[in-house]
Tab-separated table of C-alpha atoms in Angstrom:
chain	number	residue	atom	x	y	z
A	18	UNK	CA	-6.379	18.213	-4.745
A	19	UNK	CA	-3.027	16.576	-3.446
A	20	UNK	CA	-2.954	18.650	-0.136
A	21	UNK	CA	-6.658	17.757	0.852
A	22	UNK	CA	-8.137	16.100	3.930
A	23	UNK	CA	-11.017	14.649	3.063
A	24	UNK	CA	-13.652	11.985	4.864
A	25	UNK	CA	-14.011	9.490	1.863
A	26	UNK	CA	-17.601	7.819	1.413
A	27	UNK	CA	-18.685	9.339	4.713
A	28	UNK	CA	-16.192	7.581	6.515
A	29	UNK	CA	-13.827	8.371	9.535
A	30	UNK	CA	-10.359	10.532	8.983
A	31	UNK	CA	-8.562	8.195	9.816
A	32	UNK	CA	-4.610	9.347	11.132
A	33	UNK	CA	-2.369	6.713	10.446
A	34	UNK	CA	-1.289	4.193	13.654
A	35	UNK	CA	2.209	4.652	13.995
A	36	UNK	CA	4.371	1.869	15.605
A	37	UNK	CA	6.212	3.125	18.577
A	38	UNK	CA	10.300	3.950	18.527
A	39	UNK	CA	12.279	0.490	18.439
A	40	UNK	CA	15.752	1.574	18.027
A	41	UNK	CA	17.809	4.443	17.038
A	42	UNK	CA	20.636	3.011	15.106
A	43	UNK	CA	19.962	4.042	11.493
A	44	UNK	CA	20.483	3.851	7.688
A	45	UNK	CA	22.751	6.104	6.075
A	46	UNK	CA	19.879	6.138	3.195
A	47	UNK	CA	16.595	4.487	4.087
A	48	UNK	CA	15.331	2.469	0.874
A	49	UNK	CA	11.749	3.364	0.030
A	50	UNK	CA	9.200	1.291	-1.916
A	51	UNK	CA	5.726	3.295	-2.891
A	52	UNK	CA	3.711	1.019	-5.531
A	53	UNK	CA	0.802	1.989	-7.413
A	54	UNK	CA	-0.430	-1.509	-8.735
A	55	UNK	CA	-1.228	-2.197	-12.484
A	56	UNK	CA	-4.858	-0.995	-12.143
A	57	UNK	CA	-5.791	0.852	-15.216
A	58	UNK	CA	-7.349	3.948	-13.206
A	59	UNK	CA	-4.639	7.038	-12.177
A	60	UNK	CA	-3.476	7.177	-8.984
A	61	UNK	CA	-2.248	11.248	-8.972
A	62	UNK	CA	-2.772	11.474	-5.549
A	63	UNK	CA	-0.500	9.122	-4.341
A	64	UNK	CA	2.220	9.810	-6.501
A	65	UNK	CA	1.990	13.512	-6.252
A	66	UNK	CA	2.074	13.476	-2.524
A	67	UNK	CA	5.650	11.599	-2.678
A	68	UNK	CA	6.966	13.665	-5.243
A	69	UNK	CA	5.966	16.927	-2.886
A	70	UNK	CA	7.551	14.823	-0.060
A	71	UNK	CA	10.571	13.433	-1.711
A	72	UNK	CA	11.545	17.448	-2.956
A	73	UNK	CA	12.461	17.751	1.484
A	74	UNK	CA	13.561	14.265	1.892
A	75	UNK	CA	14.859	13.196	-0.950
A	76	UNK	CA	18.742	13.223	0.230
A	77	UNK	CA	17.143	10.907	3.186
A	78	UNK	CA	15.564	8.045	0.739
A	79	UNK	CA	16.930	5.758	-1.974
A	80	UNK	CA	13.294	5.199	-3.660
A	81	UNK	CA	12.119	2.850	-5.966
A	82	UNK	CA	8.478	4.201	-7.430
A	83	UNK	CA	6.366	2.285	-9.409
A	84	UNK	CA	3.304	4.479	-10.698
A	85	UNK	CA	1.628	2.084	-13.647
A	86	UNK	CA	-0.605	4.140	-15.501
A	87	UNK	CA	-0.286	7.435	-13.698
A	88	UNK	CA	2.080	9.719	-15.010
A	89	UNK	CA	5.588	9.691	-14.324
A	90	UNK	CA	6.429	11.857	-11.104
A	91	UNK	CA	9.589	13.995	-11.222
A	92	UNK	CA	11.640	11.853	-8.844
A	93	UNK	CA	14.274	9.447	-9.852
A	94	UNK	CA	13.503	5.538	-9.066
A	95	UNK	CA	10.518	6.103	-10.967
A	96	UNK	CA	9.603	3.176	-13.762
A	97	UNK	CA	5.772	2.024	-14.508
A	98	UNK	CA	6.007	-1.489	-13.724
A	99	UNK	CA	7.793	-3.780	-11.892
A	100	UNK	CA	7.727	-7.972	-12.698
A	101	UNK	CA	7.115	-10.350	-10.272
A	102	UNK	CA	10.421	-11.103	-9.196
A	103	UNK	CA	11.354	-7.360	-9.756
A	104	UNK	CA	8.730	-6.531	-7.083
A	105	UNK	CA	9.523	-9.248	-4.574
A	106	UNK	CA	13.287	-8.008	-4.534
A	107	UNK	CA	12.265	-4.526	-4.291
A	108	UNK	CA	9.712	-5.511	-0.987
A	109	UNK	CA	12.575	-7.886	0.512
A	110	UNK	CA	15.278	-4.744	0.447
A	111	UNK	CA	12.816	-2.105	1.325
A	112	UNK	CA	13.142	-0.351	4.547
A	113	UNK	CA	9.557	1.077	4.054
A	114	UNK	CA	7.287	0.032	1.711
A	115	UNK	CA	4.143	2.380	0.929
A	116	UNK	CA	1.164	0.873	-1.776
A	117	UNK	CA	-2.239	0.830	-2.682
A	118	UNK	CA	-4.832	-1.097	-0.635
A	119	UNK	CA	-5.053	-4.427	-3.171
A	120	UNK	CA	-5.262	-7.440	-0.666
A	121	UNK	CA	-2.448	-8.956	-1.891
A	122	UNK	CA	0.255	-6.750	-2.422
A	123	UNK	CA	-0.459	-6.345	1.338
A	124	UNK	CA	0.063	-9.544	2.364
A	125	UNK	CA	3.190	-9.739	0.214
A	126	UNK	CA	4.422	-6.824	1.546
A	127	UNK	CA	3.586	-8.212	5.238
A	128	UNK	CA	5.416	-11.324	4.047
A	129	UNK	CA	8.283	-9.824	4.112
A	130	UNK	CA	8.304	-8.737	7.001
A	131	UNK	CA	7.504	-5.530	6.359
A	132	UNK	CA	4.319	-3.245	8.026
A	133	UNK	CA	3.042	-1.561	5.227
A	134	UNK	CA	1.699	2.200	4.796
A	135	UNK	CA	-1.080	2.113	2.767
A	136	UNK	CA	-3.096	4.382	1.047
A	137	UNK	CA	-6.100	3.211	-0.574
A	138	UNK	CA	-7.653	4.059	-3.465
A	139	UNK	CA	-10.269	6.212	-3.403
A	140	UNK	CA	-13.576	5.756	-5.756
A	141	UNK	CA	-14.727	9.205	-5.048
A	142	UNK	CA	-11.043	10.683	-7.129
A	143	UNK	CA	-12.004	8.011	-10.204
A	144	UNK	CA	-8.651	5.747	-8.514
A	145	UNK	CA	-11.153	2.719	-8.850
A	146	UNK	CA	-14.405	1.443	-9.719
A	147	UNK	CA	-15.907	0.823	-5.671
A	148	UNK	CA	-14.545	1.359	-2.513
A	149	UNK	CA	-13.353	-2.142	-1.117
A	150	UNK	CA	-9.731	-0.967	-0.882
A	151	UNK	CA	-10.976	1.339	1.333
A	152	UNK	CA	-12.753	-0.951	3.623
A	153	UNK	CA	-10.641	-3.244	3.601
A	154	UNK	CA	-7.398	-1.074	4.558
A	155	UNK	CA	-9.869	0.405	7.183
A	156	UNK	CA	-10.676	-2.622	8.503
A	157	UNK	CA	-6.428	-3.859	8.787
A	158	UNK	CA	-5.918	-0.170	10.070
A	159	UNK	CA	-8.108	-0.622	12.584
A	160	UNK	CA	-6.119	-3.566	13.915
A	161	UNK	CA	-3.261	-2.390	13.292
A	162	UNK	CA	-2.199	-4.840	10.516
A	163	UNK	CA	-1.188	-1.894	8.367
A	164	UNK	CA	-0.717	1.788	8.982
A	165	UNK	CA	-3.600	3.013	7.219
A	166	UNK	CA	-2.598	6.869	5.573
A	167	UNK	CA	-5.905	8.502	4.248
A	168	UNK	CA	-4.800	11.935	3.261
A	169	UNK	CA	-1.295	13.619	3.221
A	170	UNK	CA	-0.861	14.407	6.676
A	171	UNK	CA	-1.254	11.360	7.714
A	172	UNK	CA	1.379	10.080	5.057
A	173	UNK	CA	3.751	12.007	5.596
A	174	UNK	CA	3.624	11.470	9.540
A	175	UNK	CA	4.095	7.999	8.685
A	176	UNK	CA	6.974	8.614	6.091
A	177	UNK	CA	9.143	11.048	8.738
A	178	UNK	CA	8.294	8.166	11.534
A	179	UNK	CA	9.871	5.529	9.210
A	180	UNK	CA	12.935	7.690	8.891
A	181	UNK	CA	13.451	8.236	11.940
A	182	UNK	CA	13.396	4.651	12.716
A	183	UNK	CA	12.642	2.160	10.015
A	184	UNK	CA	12.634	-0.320	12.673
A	185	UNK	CA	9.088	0.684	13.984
A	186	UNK	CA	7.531	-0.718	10.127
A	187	UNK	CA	9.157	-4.084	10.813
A	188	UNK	CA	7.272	-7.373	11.391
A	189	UNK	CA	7.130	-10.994	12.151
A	190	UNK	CA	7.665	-12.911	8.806
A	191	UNK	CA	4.393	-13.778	7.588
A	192	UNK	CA	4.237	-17.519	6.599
A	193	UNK	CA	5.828	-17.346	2.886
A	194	UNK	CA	4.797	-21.589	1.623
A	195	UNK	CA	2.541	-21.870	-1.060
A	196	UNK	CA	-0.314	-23.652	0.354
A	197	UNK	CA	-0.232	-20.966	3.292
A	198	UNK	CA	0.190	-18.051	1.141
A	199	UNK	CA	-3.197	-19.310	-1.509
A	200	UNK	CA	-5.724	-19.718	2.177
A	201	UNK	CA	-4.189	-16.364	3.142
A	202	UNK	CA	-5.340	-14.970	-0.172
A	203	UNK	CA	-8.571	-16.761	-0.135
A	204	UNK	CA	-9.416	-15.643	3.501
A	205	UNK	CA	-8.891	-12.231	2.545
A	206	UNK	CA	-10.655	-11.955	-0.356
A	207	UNK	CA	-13.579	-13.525	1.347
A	208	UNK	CA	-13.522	-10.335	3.786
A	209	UNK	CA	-13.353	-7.902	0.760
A	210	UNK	CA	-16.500	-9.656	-0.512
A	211	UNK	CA	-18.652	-9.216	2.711
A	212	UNK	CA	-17.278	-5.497	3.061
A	213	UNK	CA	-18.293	-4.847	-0.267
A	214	UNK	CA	-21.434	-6.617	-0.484
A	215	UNK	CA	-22.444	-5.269	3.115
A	216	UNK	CA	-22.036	-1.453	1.512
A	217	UNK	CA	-24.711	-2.688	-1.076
A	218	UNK	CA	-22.359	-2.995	-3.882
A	219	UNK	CA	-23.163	-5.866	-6.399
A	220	UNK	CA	-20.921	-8.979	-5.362
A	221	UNK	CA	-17.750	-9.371	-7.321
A	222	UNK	CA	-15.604	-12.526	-7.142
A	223	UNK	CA	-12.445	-10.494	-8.370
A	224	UNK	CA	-9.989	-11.816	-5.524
A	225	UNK	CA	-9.062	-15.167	-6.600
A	226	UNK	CA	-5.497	-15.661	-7.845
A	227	UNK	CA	-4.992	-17.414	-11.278
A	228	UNK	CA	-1.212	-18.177	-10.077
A	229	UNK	CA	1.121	-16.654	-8.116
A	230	UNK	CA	-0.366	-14.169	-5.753
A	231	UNK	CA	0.721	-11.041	-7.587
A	232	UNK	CA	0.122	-12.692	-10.807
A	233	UNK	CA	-3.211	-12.718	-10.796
A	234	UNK	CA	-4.063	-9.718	-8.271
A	235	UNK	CA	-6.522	-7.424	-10.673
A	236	UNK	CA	-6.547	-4.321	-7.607
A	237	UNK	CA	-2.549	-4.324	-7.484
């Protein structure tokens, strides 16, 4: 199951968009952040493709994985959860950040100036109840907001670009002010809704934060 490619939901296999080379000065140890979210569903997939990675790369990588309520990998770094605060130090000393494809740990990740490699959950493996991470991540894949990883291949493409040059997973600071931050969130869950509801999926008002963006983020 962890080495498969597979077409979720009918969809295209999509091969993750990786930024060209920007420079070639690099880390002694690039720091790694993969994130699961706090969703109740396992997310073995995702986990057990960076534990197979990490066994090659390992020496490469000073990671921090947090897996929630999938089991523990064999890798060191790795701890369930991570609190707010925890999380946004983690994203703002990250060299790459890898997560799930919940809208806002996105944008937080993006916020920091990070591109982030996602890898959405996938209905069809019980990693959620629908499939809006999946067209949603699609949809930011396609315009090359993230780089979108839907099997291992494509993962792991993205992982050996990063280490060769972290540099290429770097963005522009997304605007980090409250105000800007809550329309951000609110625009984006307003495109999850249509995606979803235009797959014929009952309409789910799920997005809105009841806080701080990560606070109240139920697909983290």
């Amino acid at each position: 199951m962890t080495g498969e490619r597979s077409t979720p939901l009918g969809g295209p296999d999509v091969t993750a968009r990786i930024p060209r080379q920007r420079r070639r000065e690099l880390p002694a140890r690039a720091r790694l952040l993969v994130a699961v979210g706090t969703d109740k569903h396992t997310f073995d997939r995702l986990t057990d493709w960076i534990e197979q990675w990490h066994r090659d790369h390992g020496h490469r990588v000073e990671l921090t994985l947090q897996h929630g309520h999938t089991r523990a990998p064999a890798t060191p770094g790795a701890v369930p959860f991570l609190g707010h605060d925890q999380l946004q130090d983690a994203m703002a000393s990250a060299d790459l950040v890898v997560c799930h494809g919940g809208p806002a740990t996105i944008l937080e990740a993006r916020r920091h100036g990070r591109l982030p490699i996602v890898v959405p959950r996938n209905p069809a493996h019980g990693e959620h109840v629908d499939d809006h991470q999946l067209l949603f991540a699609r949809r930011l894949g396609a315009a090359g907001l993230v780089a979108l990883c839907e099997s291992r291949e494509a993962l792991v493409a993205a992982l050996d670009a990063g280490l060769a040059d972290p540099g290429r997973f770097r963005v522009s600071t997304d605007d980090g002010s409250g105000d800007a931050r809550r329309a951000a969130v609110e625009r984006v869950g307003r495109i999850v809704e249509q995606l979803v509801a235009s797959s014929n999926r009952p309409r789910r008002q799920w997005w809105w934060p009841r806080g701080r963006v990560m606070d109240g983020e139920r697909t983290r």
